[in-house]
mmCIF file with all atom_site columns, C-alpha atoms in Angstrom:
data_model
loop_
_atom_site.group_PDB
_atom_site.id
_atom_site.type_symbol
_atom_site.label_atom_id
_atom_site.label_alt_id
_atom_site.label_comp_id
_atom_site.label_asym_id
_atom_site.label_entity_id
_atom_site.label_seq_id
_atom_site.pdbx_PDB_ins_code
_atom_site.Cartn_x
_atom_site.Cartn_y
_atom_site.Cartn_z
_atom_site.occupancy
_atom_site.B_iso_or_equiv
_atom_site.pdbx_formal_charge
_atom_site.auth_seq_id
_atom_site.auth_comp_id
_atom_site.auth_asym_id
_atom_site.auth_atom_id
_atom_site.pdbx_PDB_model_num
ATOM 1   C CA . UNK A 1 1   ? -24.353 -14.079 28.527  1.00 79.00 ? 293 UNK A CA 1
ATOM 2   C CA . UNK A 1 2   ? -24.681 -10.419 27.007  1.00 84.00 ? 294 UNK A CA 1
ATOM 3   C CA . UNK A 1 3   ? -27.744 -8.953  25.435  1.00 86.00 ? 295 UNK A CA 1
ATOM 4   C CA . UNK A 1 4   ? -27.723 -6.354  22.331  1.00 84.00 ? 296 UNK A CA 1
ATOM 5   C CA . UNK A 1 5   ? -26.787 -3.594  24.817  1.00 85.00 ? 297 UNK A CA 1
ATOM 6   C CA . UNK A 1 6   ? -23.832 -5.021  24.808  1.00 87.00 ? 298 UNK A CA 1
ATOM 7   C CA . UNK A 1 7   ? -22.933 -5.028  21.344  1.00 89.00 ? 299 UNK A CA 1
ATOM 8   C CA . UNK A 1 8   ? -19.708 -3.461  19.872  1.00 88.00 ? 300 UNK A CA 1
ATOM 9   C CA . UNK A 1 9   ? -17.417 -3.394  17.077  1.00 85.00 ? 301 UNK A CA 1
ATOM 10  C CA . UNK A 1 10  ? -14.698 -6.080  17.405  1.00 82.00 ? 302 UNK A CA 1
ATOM 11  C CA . UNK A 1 11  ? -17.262 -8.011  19.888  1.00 86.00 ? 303 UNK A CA 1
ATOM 12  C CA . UNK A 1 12  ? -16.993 -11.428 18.840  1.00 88.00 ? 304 UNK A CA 1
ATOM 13  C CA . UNK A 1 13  ? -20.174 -13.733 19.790  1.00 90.00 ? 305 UNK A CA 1
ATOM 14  C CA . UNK A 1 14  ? -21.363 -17.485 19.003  1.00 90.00 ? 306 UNK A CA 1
ATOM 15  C CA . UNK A 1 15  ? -24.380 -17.400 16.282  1.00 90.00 ? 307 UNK A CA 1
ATOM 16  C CA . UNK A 1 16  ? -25.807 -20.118 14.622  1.00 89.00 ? 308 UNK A CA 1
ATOM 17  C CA . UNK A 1 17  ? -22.987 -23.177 16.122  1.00 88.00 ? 309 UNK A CA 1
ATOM 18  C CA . UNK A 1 18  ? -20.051 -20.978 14.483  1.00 88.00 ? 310 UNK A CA 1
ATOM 19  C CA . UNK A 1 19  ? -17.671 -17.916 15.897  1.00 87.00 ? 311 UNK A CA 1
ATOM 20  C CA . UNK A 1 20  ? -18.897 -13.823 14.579  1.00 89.00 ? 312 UNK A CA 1
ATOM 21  C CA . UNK A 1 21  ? -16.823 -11.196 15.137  1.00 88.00 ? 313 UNK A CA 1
ATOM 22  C CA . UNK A 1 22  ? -19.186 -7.864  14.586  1.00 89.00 ? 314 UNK A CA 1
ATOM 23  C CA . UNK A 1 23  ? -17.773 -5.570  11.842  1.00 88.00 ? 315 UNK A CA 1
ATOM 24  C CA . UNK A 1 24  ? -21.034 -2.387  12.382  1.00 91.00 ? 316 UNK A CA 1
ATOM 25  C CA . UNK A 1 25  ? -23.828 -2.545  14.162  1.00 93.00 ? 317 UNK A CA 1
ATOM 26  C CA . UNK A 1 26  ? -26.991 0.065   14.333  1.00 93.00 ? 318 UNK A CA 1
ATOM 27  C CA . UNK A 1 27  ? -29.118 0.205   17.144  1.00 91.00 ? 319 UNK A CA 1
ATOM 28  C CA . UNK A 1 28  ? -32.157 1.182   15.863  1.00 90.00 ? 320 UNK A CA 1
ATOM 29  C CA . UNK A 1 29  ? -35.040 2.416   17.778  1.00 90.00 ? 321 UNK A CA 1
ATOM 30  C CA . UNK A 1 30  ? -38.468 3.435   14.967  1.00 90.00 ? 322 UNK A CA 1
ATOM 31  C CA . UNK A 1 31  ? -41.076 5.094   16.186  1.00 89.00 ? 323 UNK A CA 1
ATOM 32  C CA . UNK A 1 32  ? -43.842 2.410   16.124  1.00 88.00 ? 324 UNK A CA 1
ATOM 33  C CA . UNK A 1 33  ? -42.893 -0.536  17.570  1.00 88.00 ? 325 UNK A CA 1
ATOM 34  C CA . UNK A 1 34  ? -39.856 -2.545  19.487  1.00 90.00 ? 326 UNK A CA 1
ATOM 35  C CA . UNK A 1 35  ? -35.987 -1.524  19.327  1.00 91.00 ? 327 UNK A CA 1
ATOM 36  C CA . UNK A 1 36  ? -33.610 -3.495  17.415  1.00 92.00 ? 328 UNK A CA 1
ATOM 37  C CA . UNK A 1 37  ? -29.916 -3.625  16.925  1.00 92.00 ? 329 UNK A CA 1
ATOM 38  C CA . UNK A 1 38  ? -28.545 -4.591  12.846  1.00 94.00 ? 330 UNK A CA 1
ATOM 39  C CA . UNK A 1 39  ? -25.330 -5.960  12.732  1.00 93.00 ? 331 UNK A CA 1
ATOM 40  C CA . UNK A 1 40  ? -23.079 -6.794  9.824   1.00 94.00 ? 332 UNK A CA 1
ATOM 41  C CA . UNK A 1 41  ? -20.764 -10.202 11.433  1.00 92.00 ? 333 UNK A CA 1
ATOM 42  C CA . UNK A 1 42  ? -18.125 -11.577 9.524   1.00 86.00 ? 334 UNK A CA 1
ATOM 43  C CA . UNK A 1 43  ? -17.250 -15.429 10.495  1.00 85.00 ? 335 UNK A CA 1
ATOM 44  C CA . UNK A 1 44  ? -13.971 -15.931 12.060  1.00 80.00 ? 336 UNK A CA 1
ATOM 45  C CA . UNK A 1 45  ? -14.420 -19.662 10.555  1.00 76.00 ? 337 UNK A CA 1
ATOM 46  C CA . UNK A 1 46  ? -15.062 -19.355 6.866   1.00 76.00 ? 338 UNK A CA 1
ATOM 47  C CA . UNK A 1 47  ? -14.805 -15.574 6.714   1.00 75.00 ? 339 UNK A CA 1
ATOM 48  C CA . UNK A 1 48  ? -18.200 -14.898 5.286   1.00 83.00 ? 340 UNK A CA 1
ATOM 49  C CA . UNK A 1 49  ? -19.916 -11.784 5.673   1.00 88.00 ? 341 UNK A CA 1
ATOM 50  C CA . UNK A 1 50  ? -23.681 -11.515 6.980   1.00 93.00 ? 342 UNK A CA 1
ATOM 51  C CA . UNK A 1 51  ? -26.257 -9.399  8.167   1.00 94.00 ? 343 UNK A CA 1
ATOM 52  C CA . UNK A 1 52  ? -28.157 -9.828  11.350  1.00 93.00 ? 344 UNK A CA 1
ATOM 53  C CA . UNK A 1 53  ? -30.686 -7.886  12.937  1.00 93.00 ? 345 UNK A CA 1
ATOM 54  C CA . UNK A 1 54  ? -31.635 -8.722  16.842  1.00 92.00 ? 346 UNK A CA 1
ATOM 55  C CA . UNK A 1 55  ? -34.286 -7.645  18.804  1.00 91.00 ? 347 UNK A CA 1
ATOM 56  C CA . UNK A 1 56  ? -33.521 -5.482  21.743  1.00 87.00 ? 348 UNK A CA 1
ATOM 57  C CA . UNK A 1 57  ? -32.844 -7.414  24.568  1.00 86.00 ? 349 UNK A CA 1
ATOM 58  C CA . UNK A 1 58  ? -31.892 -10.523 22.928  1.00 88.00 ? 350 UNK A CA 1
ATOM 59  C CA . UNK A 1 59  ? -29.381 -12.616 24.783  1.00 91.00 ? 351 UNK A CA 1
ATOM 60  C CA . UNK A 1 60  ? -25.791 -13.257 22.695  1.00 91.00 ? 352 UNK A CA 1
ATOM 61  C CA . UNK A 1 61  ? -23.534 -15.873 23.869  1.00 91.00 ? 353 UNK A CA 1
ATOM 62  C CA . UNK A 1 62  ? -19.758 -13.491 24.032  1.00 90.00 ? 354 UNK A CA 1
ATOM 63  C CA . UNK A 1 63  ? -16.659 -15.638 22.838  1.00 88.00 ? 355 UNK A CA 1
ATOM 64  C CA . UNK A 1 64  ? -13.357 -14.423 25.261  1.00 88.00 ? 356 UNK A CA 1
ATOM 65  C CA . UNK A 1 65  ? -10.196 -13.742 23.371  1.00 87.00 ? 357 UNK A CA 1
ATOM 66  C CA . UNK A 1 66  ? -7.334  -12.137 23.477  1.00 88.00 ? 358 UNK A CA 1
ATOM 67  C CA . UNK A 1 67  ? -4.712  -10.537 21.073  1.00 88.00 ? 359 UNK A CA 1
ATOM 68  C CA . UNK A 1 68  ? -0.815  -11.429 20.848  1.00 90.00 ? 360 UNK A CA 1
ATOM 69  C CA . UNK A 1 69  ? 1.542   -9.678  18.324  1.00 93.00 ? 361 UNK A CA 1
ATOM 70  C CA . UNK A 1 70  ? 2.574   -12.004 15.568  1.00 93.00 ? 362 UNK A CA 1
ATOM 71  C CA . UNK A 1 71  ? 5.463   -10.614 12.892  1.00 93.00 ? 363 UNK A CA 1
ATOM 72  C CA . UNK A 1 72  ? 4.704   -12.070 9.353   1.00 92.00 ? 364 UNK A CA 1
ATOM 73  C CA . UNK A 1 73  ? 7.666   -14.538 8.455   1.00 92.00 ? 365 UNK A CA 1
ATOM 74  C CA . UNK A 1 74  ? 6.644   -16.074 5.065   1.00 91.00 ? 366 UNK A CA 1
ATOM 75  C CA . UNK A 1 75  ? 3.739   -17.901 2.505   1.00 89.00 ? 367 UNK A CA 1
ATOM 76  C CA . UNK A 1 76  ? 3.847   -21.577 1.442   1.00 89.00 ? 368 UNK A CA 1
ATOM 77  C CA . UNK A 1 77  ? 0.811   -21.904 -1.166  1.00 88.00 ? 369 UNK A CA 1
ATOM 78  C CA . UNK A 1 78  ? -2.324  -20.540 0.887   1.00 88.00 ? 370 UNK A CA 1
ATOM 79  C CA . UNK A 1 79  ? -0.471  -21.178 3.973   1.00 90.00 ? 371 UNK A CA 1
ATOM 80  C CA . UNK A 1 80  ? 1.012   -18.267 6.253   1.00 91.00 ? 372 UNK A CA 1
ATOM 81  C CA . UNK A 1 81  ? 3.665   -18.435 9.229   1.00 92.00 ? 373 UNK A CA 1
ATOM 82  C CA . UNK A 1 82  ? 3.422   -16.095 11.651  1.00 92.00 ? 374 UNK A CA 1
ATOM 83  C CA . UNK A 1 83  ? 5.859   -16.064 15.164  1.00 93.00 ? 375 UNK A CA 1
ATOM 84  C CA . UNK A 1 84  ? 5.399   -14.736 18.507  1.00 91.00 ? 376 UNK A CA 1
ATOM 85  C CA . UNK A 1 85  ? 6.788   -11.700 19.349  1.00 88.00 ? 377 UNK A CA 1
ATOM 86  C CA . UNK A 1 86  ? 7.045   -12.278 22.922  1.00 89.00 ? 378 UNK A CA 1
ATOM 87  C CA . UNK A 1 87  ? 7.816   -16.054 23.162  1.00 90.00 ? 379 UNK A CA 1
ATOM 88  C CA . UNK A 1 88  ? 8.986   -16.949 19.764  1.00 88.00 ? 380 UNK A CA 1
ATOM 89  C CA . UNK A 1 89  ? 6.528   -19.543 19.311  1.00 89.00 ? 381 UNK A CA 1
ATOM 90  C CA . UNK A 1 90  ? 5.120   -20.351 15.595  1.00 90.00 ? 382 UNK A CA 1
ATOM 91  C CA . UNK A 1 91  ? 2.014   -20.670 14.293  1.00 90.00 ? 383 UNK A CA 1
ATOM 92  C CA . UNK A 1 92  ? 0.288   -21.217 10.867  1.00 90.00 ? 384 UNK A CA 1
ATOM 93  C CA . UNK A 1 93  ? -2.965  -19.674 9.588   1.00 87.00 ? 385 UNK A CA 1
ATOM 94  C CA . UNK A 1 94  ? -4.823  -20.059 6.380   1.00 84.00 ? 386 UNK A CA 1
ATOM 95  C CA . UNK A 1 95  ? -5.399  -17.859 3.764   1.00 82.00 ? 387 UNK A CA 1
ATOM 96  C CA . UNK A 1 96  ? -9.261  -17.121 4.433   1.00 76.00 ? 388 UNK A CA 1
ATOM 97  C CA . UNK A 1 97  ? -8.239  -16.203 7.912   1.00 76.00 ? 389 UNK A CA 1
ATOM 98  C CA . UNK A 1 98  ? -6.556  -13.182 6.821   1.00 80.00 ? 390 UNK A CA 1
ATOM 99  C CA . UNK A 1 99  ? -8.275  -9.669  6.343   1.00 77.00 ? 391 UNK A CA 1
ATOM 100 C CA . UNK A 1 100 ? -5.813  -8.581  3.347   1.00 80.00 ? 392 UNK A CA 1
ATOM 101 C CA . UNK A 1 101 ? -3.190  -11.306 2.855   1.00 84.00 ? 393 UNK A CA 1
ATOM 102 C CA . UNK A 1 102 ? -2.011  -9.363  -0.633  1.00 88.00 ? 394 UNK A CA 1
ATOM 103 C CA . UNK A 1 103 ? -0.998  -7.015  1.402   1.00 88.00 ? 395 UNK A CA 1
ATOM 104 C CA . UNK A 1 104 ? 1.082   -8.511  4.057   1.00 88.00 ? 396 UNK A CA 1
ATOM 105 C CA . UNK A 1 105 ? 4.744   -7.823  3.825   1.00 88.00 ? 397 UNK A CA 1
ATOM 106 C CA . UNK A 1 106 ? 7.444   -9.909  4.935   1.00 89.00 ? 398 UNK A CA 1
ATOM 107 C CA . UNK A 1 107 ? 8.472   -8.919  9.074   1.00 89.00 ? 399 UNK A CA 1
ATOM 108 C CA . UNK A 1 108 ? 4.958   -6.941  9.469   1.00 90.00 ? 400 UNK A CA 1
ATOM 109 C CA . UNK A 1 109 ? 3.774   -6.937  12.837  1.00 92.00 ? 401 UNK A CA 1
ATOM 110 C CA . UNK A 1 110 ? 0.017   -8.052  13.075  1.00 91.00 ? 402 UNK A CA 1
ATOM 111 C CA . UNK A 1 111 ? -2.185  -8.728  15.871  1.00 90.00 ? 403 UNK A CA 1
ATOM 112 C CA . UNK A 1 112 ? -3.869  -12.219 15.858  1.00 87.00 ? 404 UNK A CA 1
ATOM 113 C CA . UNK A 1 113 ? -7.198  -13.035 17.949  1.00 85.00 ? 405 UNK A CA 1
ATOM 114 C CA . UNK A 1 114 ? -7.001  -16.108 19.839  1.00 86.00 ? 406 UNK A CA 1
ATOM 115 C CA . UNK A 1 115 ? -9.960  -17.695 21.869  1.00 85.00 ? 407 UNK A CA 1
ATOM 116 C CA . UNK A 1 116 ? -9.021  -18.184 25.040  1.00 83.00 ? 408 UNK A CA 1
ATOM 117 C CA . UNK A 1 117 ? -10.409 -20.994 26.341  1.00 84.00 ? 409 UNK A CA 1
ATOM 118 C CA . UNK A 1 118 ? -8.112  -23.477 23.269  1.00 85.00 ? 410 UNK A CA 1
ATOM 119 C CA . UNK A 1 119 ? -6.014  -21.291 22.108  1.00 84.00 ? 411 UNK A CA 1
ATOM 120 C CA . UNK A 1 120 ? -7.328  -21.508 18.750  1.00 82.00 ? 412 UNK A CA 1
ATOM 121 C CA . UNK A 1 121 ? -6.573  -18.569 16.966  1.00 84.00 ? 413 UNK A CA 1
ATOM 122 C CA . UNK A 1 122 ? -9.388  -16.876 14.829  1.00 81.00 ? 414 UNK A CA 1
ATOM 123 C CA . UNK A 1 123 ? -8.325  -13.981 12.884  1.00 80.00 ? 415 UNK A CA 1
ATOM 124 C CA . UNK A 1 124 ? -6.001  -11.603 12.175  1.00 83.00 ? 416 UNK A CA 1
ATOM 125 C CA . UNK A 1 125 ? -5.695  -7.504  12.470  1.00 83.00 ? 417 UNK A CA 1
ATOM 126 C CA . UNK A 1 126 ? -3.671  -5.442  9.805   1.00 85.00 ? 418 UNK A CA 1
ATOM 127 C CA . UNK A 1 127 ? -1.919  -2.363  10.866  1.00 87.00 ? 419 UNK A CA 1
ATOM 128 C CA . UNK A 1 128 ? -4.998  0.614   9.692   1.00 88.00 ? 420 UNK A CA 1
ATOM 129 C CA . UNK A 1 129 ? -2.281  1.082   6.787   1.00 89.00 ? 421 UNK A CA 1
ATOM 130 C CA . UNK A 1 130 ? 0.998   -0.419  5.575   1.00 90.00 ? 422 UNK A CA 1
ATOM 131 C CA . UNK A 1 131 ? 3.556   1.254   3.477   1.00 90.00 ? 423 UNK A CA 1
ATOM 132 C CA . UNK A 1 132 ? 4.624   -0.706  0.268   1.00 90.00 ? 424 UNK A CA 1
ATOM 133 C CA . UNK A 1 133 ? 7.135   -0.206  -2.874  1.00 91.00 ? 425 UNK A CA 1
ATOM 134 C CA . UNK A 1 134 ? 5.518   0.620   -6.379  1.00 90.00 ? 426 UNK A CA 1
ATOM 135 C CA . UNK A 1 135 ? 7.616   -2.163  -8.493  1.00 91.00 ? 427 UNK A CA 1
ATOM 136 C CA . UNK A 1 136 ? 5.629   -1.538  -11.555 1.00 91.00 ? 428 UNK A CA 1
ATOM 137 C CA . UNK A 1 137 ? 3.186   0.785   -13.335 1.00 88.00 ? 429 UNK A CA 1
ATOM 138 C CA . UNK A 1 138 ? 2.577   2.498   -16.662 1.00 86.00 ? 430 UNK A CA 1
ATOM 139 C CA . UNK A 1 139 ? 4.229   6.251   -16.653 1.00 81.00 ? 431 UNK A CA 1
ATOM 140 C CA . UNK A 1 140 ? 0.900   8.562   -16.523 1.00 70.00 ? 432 UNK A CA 1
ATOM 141 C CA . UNK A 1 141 ? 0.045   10.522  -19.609 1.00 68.00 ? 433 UNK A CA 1
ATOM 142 C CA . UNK A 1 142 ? 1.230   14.403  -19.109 1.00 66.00 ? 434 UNK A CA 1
ATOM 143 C CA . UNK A 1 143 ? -2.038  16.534  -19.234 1.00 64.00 ? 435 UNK A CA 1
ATOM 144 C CA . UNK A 1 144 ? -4.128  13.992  -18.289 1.00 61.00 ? 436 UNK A CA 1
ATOM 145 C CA . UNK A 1 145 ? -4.855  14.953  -15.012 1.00 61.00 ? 437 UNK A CA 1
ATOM 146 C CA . UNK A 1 146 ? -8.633  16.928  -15.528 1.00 60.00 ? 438 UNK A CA 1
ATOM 147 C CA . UNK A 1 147 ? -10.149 14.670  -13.215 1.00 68.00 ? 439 UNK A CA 1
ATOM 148 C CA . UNK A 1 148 ? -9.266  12.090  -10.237 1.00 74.00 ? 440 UNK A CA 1
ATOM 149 C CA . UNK A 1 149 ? -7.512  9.957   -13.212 1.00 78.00 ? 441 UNK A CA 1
ATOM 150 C CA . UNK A 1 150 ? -5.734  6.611   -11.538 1.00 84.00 ? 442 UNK A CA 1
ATOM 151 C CA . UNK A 1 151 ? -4.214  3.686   -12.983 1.00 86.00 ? 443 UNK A CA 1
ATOM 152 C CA . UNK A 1 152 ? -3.548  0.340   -11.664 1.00 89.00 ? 444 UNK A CA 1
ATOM 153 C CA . UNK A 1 153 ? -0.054  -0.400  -9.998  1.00 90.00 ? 445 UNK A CA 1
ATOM 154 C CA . UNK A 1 154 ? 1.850   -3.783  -8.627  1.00 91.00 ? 446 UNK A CA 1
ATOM 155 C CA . UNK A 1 155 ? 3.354   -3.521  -5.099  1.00 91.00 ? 447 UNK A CA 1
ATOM 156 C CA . UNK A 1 156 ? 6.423   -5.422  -3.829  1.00 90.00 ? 448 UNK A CA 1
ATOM 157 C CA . UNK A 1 157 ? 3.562   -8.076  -2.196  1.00 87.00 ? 449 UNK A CA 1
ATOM 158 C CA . UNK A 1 158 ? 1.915   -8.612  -5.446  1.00 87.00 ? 450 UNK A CA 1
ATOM 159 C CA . UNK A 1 159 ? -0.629  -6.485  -4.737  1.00 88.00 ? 451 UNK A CA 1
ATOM 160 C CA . UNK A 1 160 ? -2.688  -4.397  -7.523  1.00 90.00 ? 452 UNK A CA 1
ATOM 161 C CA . UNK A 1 161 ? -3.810  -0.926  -6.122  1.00 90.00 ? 453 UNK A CA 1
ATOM 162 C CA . UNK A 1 162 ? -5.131  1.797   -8.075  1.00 90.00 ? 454 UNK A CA 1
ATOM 163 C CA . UNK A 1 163 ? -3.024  5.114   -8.136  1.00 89.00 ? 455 UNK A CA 1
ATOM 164 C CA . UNK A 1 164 ? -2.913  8.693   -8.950  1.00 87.00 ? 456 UNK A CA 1
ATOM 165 C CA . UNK A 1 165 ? -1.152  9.545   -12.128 1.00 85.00 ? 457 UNK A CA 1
ATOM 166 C CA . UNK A 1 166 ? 2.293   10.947  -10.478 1.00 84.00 ? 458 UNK A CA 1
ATOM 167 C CA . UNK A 1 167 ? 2.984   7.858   -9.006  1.00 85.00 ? 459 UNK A CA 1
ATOM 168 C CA . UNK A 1 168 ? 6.370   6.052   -10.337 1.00 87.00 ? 460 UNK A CA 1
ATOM 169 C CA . UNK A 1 169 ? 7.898   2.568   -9.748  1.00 88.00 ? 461 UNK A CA 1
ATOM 170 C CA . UNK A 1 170 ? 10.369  2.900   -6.919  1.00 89.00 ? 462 UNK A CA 1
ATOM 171 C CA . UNK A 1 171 ? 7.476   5.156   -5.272  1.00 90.00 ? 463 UNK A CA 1
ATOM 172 C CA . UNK A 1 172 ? 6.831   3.829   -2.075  1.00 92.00 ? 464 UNK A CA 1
ATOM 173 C CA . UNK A 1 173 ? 2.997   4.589   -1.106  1.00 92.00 ? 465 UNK A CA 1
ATOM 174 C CA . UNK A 1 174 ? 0.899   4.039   1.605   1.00 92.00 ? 466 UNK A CA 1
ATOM 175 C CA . UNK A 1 175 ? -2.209  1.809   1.582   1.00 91.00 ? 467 UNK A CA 1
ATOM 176 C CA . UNK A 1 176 ? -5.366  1.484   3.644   1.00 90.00 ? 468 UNK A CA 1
ATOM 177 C CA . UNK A 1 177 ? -5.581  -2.111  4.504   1.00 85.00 ? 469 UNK A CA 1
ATOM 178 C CA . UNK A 1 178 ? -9.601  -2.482  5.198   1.00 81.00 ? 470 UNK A CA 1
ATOM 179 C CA . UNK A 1 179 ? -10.507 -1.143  1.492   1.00 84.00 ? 471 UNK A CA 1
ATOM 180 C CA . UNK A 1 180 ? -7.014  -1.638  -0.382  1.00 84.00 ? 472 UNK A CA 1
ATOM 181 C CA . UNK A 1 181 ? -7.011  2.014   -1.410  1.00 88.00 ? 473 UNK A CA 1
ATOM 182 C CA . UNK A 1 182 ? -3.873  4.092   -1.892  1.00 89.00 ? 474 UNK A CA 1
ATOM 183 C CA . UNK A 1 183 ? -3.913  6.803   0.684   1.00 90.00 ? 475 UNK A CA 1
ATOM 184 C CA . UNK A 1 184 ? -1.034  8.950   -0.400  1.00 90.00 ? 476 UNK A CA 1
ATOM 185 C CA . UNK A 1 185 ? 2.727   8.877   -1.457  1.00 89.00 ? 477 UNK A CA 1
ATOM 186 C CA . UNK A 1 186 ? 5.684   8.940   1.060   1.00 87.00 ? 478 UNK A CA 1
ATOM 187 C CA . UNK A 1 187 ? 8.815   10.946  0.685   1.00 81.00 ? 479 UNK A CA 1
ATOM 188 C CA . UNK A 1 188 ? 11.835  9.701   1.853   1.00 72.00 ? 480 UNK A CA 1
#
C-alpha cells in the first residue's frame, strides 16, 4: 500500500474496483485546515477521465506494471495489432485503449503498459511527437498571414490537424501526440 505521498504522474493505482493511471496531481496544502493531494486519473479500462481529490495520508492500493516496446503493424475496424519487439509475440488492443490512435502510423514503435501480475496489458504510450506526411490541404491565401491564421490539413493516418498557412501537401510536419497540435515543419 502507498499513501498520497506517494503519488506521481504515470502512477497507476486501483480506485473504485477499476485500474487509474494518474495524468496531474496537486498537492495542496491551504492555510486553514488538512493537506490534500487533487488528481486528474484517466481509466486504463474505459479510458474516462476524472478528478479526485485525497486527503493527505490516504492509503492507495499501487497496480505493478511494466512497459515492453510494441511496433504498430496494422487496424482491422476498431481493432489494432501491435508485435513485440523483443520476442515477436502479437497482441491486439482496442481502440479506447489508445491515447491518439489517428495518429499512429504503420511500423511506429510504442510502449504498451502491462500489469504484471496477468499480463493484461492496459494502455499505450505515443512517442511525445510523431512525424507525418501532409496528403491534402487547401493552398493558403497569399497576404493572409496578419495573425496566427491556420487551416485544417489530412495526414497520411487520416488524421485532421490544424496548420500554419505555408504548409503544402507533400509537407511532412511534426505533431504533438498528447494535444494533436502541429509543432512545426521538417525539411528534408
Amino acid at each position: 500500500m502507498a499513501t498520497t505521498s506517494d503519488i506521481r504522474n504515470g502512477l497507476c493505482i486501483v480506485f473504485n474496483h477499476d485500474t487509474y493511471k494518474i495524468i496531474e496531481f496537486l498537492h495542496v496544502k491551504p492555510g486553514k485546515g488538512p493537506a490534500f493531494v487533487r488528481t486528474k486519473l484517466k481509466s486504463l479500462t474505459t479510458g474516462k477521465q476524472i478528478d479526485n481529490t485525497f486527503s493527505a495520508g490516504h492509503k492507495i492500493e499501487e497496480v505493478r506494471v511494466e512497459t515492453r516496446k510494441y511496433q504498430y503493424l496494422y487496424a482491422e475496424g476498431d481493432t489494432f495489432h501491435f508485435m513485440n519487439t523483443d520476442d515477436y509475440n502479437q497482441i491486439t488492443l482496442e481502440r479506447e485503449v489508445l491515447d491518439a490512435p489517428d495518429l499512429l502510423k504503420e511500423g511506429e514503435v510504442v510502449t504498451v503498459i502491462v500489469r504484471a501480475e496477468d499480463e493484461m496489458p492496459l494502455a499505450v504510450e505515443m512517442p511525445q511527437s510523431v512525424i507525418l506526411e501532409v496528403t491534402y490541404t487547401e493552398p493558403g491565401v497569399k497576404g493572409n498571414t496578419a495573425t496566427n491564421a491556420t487551416k485544417p490539413a489530412t495526414v497520411e493516418t487520416g488524421a485532421s490537424v490544424n496548420v500554419p498557412l505555408f504548409i503544402n501537401e507533400g509537407d511532412k510536419i511534426k505533431i504533438e501526440t498528447t494535444k494533436g497540435s502541429y509543432q512545426e515543419r521538417i525539411k528534408e
